[in-house]
PDB file of C-alpha atoms in Angstrom:
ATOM      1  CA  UNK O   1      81.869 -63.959  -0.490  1.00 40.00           C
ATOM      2  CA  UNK O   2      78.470 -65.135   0.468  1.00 43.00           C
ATOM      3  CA  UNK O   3      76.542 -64.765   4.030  1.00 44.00           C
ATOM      4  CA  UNK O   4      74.213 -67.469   5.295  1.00 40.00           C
ATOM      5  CA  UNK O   5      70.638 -65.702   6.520  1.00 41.00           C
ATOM      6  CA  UNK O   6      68.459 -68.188   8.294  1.00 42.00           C
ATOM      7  CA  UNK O   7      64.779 -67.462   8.848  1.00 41.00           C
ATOM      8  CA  UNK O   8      62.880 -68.925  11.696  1.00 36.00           C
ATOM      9  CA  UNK O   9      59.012 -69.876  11.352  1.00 41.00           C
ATOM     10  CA  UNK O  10      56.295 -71.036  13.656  1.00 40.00           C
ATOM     11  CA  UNK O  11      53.606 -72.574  12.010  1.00 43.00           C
ATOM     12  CA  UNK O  12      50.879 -73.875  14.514  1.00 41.00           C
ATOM     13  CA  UNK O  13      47.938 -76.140  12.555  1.00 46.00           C
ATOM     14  CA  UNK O  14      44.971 -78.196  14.157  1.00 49.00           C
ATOM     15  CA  UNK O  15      46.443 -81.157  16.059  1.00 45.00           C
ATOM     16  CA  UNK O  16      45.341 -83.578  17.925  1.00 51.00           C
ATOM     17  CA  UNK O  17      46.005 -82.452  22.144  1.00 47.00           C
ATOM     18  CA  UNK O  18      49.142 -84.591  22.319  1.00 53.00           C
ATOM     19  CA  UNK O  19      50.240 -83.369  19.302  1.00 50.00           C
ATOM     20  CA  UNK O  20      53.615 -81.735  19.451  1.00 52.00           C
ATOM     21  CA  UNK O  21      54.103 -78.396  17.619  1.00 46.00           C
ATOM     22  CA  UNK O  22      57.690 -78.703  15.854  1.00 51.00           C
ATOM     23  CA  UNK O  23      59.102 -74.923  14.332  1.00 47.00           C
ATOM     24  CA  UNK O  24      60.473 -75.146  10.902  1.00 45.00           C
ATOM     25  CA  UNK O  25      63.610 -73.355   9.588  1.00 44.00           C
ATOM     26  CA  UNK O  26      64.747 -72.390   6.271  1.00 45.00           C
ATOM     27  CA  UNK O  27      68.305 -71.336   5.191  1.00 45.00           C
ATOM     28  CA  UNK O  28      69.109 -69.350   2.197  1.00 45.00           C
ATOM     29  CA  UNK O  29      72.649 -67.783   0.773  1.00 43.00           C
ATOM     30  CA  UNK O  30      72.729 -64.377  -0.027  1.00 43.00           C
ATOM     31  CA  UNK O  31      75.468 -62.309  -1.664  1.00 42.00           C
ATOM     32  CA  UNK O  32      77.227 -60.120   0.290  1.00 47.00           C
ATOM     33  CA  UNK O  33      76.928 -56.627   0.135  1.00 59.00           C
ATOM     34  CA  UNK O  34      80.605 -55.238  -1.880  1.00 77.00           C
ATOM     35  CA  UNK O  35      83.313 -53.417  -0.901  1.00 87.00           C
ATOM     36  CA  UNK O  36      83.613 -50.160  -1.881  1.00 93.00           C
ATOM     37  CA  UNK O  37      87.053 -49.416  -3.618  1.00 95.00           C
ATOM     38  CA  UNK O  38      89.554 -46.666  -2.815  1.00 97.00           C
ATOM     39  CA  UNK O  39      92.305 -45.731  -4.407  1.00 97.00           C
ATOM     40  CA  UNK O  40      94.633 -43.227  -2.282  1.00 98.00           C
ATOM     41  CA  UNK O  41      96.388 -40.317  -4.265  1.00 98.00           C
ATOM     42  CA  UNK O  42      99.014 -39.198  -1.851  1.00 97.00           C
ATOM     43  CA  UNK O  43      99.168 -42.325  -0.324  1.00 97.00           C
ATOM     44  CA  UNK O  44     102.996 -41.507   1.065  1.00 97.00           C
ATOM     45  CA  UNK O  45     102.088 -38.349   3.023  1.00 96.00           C
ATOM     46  CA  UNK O  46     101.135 -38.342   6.636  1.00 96.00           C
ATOM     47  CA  UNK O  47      97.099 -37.883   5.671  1.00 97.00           C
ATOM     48  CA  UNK O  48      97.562 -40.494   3.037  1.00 97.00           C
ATOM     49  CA  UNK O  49      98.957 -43.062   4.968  1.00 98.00           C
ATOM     50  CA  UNK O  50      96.581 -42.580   7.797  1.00 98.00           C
ATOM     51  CA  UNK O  51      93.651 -42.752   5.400  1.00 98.00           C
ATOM     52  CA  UNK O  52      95.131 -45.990   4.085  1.00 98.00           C
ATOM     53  CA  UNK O  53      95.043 -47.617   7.631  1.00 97.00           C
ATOM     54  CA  UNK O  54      91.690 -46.409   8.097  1.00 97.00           C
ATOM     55  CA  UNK O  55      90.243 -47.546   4.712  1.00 97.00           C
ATOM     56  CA  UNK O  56      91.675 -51.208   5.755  1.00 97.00           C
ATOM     57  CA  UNK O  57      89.674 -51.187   9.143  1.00 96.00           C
ATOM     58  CA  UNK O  58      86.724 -49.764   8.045  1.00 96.00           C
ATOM     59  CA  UNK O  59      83.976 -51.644   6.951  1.00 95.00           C
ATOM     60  CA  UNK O  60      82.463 -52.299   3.657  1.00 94.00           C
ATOM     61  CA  UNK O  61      85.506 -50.713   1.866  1.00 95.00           C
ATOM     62  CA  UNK O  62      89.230 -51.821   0.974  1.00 96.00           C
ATOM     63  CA  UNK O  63      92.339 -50.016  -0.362  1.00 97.00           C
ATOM     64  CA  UNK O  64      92.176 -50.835  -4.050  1.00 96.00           C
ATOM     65  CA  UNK O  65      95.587 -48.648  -5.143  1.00 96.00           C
ATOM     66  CA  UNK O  66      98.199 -46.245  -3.883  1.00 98.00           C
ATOM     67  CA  UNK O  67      99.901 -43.557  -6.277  1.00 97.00           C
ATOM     68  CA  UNK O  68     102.235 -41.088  -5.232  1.00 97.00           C
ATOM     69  CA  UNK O  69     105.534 -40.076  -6.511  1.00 95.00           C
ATOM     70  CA  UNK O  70     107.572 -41.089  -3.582  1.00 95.00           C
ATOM     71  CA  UNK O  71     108.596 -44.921  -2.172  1.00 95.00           C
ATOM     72  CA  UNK O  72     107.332 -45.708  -5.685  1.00 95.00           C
ATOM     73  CA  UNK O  73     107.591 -49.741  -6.443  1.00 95.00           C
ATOM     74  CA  UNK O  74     107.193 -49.998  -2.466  1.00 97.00           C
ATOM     75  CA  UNK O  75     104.222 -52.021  -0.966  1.00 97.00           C
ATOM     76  CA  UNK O  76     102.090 -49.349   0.809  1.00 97.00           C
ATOM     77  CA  UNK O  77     101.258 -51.818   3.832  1.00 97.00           C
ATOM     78  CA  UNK O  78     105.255 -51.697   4.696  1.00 96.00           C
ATOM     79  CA  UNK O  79     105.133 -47.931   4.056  1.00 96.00           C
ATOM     80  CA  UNK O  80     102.473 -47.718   6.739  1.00 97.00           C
ATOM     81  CA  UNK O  81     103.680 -49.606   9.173  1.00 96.00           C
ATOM     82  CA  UNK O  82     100.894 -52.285   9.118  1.00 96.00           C
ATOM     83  CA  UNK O  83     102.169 -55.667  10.501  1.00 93.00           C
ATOM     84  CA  UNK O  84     101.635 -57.196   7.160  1.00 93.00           C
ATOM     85  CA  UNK O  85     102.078 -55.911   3.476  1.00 94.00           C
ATOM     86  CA  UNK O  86      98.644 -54.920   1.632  1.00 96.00           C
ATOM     87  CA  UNK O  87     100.729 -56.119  -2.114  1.00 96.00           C
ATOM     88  CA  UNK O  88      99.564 -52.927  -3.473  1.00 96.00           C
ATOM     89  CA  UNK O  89     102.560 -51.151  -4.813  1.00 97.00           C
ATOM     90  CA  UNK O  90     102.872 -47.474  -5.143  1.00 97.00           C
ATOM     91  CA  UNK O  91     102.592 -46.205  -8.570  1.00 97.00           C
ATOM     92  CA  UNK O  92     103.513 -42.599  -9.789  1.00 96.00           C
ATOM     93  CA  UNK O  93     100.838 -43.262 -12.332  1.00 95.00           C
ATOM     94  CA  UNK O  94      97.269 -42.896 -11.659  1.00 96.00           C
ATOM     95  CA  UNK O  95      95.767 -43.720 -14.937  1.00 94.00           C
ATOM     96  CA  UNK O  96      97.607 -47.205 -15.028  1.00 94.00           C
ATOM     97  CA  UNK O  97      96.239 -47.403 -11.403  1.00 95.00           C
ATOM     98  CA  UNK O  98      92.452 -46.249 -12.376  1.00 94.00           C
ATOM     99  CA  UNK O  99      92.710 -48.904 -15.323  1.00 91.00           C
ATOM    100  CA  UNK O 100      93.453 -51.836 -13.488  1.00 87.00           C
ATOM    101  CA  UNK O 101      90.480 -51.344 -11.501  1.00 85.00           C
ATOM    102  CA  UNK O 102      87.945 -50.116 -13.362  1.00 78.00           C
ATOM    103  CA  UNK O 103      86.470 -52.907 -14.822  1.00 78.00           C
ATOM    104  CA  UNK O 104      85.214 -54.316 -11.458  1.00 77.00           C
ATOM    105  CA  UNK O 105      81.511 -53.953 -10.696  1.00 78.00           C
ATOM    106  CA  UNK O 106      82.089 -53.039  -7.180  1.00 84.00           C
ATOM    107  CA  UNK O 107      82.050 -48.893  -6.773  1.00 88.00           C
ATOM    108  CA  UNK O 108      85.589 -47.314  -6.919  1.00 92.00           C
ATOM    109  CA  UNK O 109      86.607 -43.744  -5.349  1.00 96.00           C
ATOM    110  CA  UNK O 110      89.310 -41.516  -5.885  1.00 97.00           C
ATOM    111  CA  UNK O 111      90.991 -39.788  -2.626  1.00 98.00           C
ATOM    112  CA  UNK O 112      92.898 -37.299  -3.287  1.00 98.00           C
ATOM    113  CA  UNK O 113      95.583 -35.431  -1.562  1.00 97.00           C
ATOM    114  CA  UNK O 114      97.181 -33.937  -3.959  1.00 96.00           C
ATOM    115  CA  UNK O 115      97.788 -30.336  -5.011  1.00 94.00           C
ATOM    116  CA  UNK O 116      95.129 -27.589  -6.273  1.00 93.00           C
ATOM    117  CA  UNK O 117      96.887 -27.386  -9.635  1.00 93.00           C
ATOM    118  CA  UNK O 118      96.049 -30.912 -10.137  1.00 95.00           C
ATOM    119  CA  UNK O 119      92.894 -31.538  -8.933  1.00 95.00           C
ATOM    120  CA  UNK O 120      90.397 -31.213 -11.627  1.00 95.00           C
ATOM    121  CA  UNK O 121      92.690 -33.584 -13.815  1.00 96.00           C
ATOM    122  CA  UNK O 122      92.533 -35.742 -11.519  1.00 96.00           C
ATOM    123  CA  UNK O 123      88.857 -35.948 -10.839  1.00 95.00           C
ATOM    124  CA  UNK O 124      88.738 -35.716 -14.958  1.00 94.00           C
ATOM    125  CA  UNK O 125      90.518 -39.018 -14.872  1.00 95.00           C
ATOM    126  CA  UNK O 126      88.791 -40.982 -11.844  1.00 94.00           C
ATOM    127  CA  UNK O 127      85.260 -39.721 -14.029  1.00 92.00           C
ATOM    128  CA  UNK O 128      86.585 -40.790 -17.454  1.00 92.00           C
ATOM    129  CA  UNK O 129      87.191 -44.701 -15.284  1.00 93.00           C
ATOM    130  CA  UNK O 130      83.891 -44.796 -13.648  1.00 91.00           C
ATOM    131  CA  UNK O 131      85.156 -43.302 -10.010  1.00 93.00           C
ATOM    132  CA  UNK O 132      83.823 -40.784  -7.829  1.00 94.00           C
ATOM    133  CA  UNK O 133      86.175 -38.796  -6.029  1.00 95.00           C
ATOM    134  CA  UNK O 134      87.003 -37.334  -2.600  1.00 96.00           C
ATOM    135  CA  UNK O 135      88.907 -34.141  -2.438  1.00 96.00           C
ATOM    136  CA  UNK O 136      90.741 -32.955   0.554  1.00 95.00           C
ATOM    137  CA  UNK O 137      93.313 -29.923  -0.491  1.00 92.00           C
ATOM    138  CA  UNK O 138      93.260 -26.802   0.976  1.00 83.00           C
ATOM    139  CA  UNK O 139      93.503 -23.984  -1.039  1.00 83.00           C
ATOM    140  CA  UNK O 140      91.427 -25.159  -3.890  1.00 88.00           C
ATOM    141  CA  UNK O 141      90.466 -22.100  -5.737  1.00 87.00           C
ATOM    142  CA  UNK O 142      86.441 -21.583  -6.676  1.00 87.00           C
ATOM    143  CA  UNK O 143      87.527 -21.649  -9.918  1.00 92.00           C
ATOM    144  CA  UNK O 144      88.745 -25.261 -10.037  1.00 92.00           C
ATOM    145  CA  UNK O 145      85.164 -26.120  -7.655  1.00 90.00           C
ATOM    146  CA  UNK O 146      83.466 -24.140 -10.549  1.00 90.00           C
ATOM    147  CA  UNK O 147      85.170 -26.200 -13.475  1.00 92.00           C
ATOM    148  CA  UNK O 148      84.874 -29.795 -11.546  1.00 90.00           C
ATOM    149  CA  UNK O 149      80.644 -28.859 -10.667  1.00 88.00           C
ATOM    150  CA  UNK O 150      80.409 -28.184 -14.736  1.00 89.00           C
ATOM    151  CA  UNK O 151      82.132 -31.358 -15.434  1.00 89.00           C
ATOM    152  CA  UNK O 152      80.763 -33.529 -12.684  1.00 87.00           C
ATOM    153  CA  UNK O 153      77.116 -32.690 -13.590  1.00 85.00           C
ATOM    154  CA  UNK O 154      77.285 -33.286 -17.677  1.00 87.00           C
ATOM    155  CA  UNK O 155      78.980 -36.442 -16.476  1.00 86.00           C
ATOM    156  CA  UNK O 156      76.483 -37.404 -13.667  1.00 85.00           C
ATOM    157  CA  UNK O 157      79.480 -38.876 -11.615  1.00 85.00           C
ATOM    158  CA  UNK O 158      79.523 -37.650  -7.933  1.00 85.00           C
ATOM    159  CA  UNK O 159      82.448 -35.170  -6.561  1.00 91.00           C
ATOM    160  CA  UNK O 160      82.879 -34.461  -2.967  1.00 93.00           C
ATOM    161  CA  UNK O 161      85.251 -31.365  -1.789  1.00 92.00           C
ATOM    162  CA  UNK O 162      85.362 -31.495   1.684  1.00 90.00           C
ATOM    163  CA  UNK O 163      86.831 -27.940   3.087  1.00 86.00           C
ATOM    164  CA  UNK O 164      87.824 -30.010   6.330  1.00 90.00           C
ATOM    165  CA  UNK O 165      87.741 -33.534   7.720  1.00 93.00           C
ATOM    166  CA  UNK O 166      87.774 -32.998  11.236  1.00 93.00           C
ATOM    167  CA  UNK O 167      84.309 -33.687  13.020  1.00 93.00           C
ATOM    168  CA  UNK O 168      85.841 -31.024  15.739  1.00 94.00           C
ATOM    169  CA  UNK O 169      86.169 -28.264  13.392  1.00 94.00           C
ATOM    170  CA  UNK O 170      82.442 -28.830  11.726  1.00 93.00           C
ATOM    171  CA  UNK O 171      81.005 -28.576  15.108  1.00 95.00           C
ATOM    172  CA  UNK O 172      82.618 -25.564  16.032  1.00 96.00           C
ATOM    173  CA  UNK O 173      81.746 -23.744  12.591  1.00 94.00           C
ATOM    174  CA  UNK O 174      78.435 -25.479  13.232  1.00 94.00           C
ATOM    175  CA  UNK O 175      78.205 -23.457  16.995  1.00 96.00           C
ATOM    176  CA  UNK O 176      79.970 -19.902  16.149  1.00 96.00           C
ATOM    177  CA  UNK O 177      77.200 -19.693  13.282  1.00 94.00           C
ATOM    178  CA  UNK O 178      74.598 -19.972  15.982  1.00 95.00           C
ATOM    179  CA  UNK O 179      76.608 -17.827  18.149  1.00 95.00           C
ATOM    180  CA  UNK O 180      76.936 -15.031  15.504  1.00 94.00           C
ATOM    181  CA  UNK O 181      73.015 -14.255  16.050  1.00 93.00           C
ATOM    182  CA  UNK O 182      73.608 -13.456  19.725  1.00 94.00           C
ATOM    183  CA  UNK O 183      76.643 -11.365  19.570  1.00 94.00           C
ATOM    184  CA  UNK O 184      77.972  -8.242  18.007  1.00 90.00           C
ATOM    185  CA  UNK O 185      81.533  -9.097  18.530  1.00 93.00           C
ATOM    186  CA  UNK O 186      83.965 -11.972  17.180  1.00 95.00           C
ATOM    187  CA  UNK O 187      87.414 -12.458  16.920  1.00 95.00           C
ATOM    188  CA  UNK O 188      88.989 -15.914  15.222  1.00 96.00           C
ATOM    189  CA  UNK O 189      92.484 -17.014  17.273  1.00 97.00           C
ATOM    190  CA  UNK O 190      94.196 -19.582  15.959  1.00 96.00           C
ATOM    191  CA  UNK O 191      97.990 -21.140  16.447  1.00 94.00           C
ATOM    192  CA  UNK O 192     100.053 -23.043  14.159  1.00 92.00           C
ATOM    193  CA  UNK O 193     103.763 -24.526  14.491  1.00 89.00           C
ATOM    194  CA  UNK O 194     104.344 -23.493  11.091  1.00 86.00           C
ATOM    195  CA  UNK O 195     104.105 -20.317   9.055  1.00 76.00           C
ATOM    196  CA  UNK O 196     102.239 -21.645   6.212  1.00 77.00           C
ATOM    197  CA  UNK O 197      98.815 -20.416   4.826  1.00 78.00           C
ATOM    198  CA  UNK O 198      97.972 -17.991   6.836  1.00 86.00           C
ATOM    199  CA  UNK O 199      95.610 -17.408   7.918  1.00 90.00           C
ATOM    200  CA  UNK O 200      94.092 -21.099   8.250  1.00 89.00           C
ATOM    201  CA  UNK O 201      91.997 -22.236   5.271  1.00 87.00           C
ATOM    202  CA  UNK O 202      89.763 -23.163   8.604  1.00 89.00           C
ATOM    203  CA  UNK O 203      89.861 -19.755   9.928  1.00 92.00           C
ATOM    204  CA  UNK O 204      88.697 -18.500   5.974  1.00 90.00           C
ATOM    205  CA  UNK O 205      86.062 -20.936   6.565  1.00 89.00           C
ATOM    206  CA  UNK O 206      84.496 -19.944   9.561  1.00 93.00           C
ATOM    207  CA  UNK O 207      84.509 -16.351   8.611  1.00 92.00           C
ATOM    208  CA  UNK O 208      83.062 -16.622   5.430  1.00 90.00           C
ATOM    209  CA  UNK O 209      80.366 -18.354   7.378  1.00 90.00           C
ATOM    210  CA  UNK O 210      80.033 -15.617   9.422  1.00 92.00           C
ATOM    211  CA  UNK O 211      79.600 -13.349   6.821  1.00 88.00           C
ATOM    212  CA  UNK O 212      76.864 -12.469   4.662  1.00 79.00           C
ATOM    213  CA  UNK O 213      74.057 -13.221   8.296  1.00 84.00           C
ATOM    214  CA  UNK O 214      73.166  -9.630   8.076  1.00 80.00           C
ATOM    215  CA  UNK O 215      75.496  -8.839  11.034  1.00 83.00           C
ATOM    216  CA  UNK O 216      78.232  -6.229  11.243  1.00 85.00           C
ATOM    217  CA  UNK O 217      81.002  -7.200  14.178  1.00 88.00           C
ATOM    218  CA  UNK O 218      83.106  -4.874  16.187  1.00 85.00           C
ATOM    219  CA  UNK O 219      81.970  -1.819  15.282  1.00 83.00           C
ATOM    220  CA  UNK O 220      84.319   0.376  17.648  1.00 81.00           C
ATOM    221  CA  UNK O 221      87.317  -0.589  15.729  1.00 77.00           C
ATOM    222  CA  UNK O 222      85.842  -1.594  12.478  1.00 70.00           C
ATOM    223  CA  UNK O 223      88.274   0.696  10.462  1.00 71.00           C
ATOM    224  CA  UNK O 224      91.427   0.664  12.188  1.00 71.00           C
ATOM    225  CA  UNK O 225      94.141   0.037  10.479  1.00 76.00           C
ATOM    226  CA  UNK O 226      96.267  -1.277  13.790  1.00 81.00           C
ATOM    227  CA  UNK O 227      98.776  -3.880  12.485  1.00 82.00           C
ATOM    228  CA  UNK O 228      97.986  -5.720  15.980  1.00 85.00           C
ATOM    229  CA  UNK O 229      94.541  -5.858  15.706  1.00 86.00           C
ATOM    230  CA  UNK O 230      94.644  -8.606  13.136  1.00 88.00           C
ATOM    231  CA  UNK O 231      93.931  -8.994   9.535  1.00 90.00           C
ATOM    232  CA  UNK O 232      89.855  -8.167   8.524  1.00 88.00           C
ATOM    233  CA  UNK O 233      88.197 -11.469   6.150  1.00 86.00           C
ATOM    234  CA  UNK O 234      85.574  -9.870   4.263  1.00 80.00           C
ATOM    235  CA  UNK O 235      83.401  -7.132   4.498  1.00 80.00           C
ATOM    236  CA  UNK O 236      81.359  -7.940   8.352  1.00 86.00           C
ATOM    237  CA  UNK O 237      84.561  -7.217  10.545  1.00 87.00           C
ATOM    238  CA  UNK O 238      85.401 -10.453  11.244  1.00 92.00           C
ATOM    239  CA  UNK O 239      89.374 -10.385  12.310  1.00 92.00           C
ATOM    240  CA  UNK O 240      92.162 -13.009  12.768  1.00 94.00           C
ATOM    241  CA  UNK O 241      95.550 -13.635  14.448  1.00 94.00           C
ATOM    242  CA  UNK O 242      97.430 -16.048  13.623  1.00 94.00           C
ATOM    243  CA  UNK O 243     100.294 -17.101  15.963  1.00 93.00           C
ATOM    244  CA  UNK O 244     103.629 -19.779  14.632  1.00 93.00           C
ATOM    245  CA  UNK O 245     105.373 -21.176  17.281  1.00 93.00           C
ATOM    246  CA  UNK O 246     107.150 -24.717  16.815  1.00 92.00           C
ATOM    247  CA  UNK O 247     105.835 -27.326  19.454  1.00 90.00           C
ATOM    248  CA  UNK O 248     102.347 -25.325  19.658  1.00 89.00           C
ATOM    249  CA  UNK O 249      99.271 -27.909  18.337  1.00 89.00           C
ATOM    250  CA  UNK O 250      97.029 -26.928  15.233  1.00 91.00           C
ATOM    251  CA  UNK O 251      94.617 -24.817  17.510  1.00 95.00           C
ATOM    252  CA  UNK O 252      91.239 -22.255  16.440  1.00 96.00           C
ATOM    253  CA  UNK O 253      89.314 -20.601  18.864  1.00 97.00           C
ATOM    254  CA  UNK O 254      86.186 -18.388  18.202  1.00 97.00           C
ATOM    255  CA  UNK O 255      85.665 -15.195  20.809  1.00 97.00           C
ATOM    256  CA  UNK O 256      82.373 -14.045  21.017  1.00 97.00           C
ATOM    257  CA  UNK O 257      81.435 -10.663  23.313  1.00 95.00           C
ATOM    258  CA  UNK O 258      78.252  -9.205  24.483  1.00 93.00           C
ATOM    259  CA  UNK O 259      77.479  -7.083  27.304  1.00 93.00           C
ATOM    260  CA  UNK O 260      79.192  -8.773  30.846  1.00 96.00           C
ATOM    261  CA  UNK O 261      79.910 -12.108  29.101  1.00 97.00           C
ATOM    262  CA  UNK O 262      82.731 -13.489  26.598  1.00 97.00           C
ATOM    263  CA  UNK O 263      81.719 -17.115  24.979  1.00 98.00           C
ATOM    264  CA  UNK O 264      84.767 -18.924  23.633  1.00 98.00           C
ATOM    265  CA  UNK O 265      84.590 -22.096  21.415  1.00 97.00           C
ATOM    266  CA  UNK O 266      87.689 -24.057  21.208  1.00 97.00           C
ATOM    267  CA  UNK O 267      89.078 -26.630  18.850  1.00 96.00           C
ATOM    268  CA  UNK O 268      92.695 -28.564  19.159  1.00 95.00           C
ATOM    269  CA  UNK O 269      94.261 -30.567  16.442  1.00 93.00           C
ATOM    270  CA  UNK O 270      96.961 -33.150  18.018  1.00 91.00           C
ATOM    271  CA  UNK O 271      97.278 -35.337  15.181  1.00 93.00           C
ATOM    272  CA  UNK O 272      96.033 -36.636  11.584  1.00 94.00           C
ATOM    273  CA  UNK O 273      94.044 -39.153  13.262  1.00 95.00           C
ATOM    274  CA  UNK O 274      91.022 -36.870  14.065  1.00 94.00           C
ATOM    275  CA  UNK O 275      90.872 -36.465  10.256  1.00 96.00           C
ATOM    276  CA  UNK O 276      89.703 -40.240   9.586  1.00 97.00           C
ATOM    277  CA  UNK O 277      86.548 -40.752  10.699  1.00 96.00           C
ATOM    278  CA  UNK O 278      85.167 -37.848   8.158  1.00 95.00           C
ATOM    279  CA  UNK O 279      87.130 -38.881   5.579  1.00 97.00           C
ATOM    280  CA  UNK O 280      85.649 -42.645   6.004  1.00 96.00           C
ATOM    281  CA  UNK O 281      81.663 -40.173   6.490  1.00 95.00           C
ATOM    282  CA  UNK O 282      83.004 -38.583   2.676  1.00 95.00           C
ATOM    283  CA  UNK O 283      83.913 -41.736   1.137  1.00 95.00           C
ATOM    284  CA  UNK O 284      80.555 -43.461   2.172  1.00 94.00           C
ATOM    285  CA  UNK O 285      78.523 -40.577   0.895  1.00 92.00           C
ATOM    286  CA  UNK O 286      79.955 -39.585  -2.474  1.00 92.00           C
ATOM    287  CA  UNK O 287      79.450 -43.215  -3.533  1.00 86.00           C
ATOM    288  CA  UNK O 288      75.603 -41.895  -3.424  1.00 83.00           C
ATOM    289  CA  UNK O 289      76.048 -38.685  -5.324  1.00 78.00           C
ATOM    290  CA  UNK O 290      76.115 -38.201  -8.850  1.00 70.00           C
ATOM    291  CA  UNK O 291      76.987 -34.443  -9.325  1.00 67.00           C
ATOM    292  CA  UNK O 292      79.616 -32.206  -7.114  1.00 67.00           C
ATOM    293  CA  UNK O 293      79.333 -31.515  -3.573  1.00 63.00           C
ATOM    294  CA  UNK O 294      80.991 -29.062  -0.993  1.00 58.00           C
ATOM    295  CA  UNK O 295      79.107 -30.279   1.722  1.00 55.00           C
ATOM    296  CA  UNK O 296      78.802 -30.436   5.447  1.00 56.00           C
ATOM    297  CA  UNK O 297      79.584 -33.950   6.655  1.00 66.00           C
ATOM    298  CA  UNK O 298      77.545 -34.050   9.668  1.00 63.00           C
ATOM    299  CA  UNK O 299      74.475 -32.958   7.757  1.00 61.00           C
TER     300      UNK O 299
END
């Protein structure tokens, strides 16, 4: 596709008084900037098939493939919902997916959903096509983030592992590590409607960036070995409890204490949604890296 830039010019010469001054205009086509191409991997889950609407909406990329390995053969447009099909199948295969596509000039990345035990041959693969990749799965050990950096960097093909894709959850990690400098207490709340991973991966997060700022919290009770009082992450006294009850949203909320004052920072998850518009942020910016990233995507 090509886009038609016109360019207006006034030239003004040495005429006569009743001379009329006419402006001149020139037209030129211009290629078109390209898409950028995702492929989805985990395109039937609940994130995936959010992140495929969202992909087709956005601008300046388009879904490119789907692979999972369920509602294979079916169009991934239907499997969405979408009020047309996309024609791109799902395939259980992501190598015959990376193939097809990899011999188009336009840049190609990988999303994936998938599992930690999988990860780094996936990236492996997207890099051995030409494809950058996004990563989005909790749990990912350092380990794997160790191995993929290695690999990513003799390869000079950019990696992004994105420890969250919620805007709300990077601004409140953002504010409790501003907070930590003002107060000498902290305790992470957070509610889930299922008992799985606990605590959050997002409550790991925030207090391993609490840690290691030179500050010790809650001192009083420090070494108590209370079941109640929560479980300790690492070695500054930052605690967590983690409540399951069905119906109850994905919720974190940060206490902070000091002397006559409590300052509370508060973050709901209600759906996948809020998960799109930083996953469209990662997409856009490892098509500009060329090693591995865990990064912040607001910075």
């Amino acid at each position: 596709m090509a886009t038609l830039s016109c360019r207006f010019h006034l030239a003004i010469h040495r005429l006569p008084c009743n001379a009329r001054v006419r402006p001149s205009f020139s037209c030129s086509v211009q290629p078109s900037q390209s898409n950028i191409k995702v492929v989805i991997n985990g395109a039937a889950k609940e994130i995936g098939r959010a992140a495929v609407i969202a992909v087709t909406k956005a601008r300046g990329m388009e879904v490119a493939g789907a692979v999972d390995s369920y509602c294979v053969g079916e169009d991934i447009g239907k499997v969405c919902d979408m009020e047309e099909p996309l024609e791109i199948p799902i395939m259980n295969d992501l190598t015959m997916v990376l193939g097809s596509i990899s011999q188009s000039k336009e840049t190609g990345v990988v999303v994936d959903f998938t599992q930690p035990s999988a990860v780094y041959d996936n990236v492996k693969q997207a890099t051995a096509f030409g494809l950058r990749s996004v990563v989005y799965v909790p749990r990912i050990t350092v380990d794997t983030i160790s191995a993929l950096s290695a690999f990513c960097e003799k390869a000079s093909m950019g990696c992004l592992v994105a420890p969250t894709l919620s805007i709300g959850s990077i601004l409140l990690q953002q504010a409790a590590i501003s907070a930590s400098f003002h107060y000498n207490n902290v305790e992470i709340v957070e509610s889930r409607a299922h008992a799985t991973d606990l605590p959050s991966p997002d409550a790991i997060q925030i207090a391993n960036n609490l840690s290691n700022l030179g500050q010790i919290y809650n001192r009083e009770d420090l070494s108590t070995d209370v079941s109640a009082r929560g479980q300790v992450l690492g070695e500054d006294g930052v605690r967590v409890h983690s409540m399951v009850l069905p119906g109850l949203p994905s919720s974190t909320t940060v206490y902070f204490s000091g002397p006559g004052e409590v300052y509370t920072i508060k973050h709901d998850i209600t759906d996948v949604q809020c998960l799109m518009p930083g996953l469209l942020l990662a997409i856009r910016k490892v098509a500009r890296l060329k090693n591995i990233a865990k990064v912040n995507l607001l910075a």
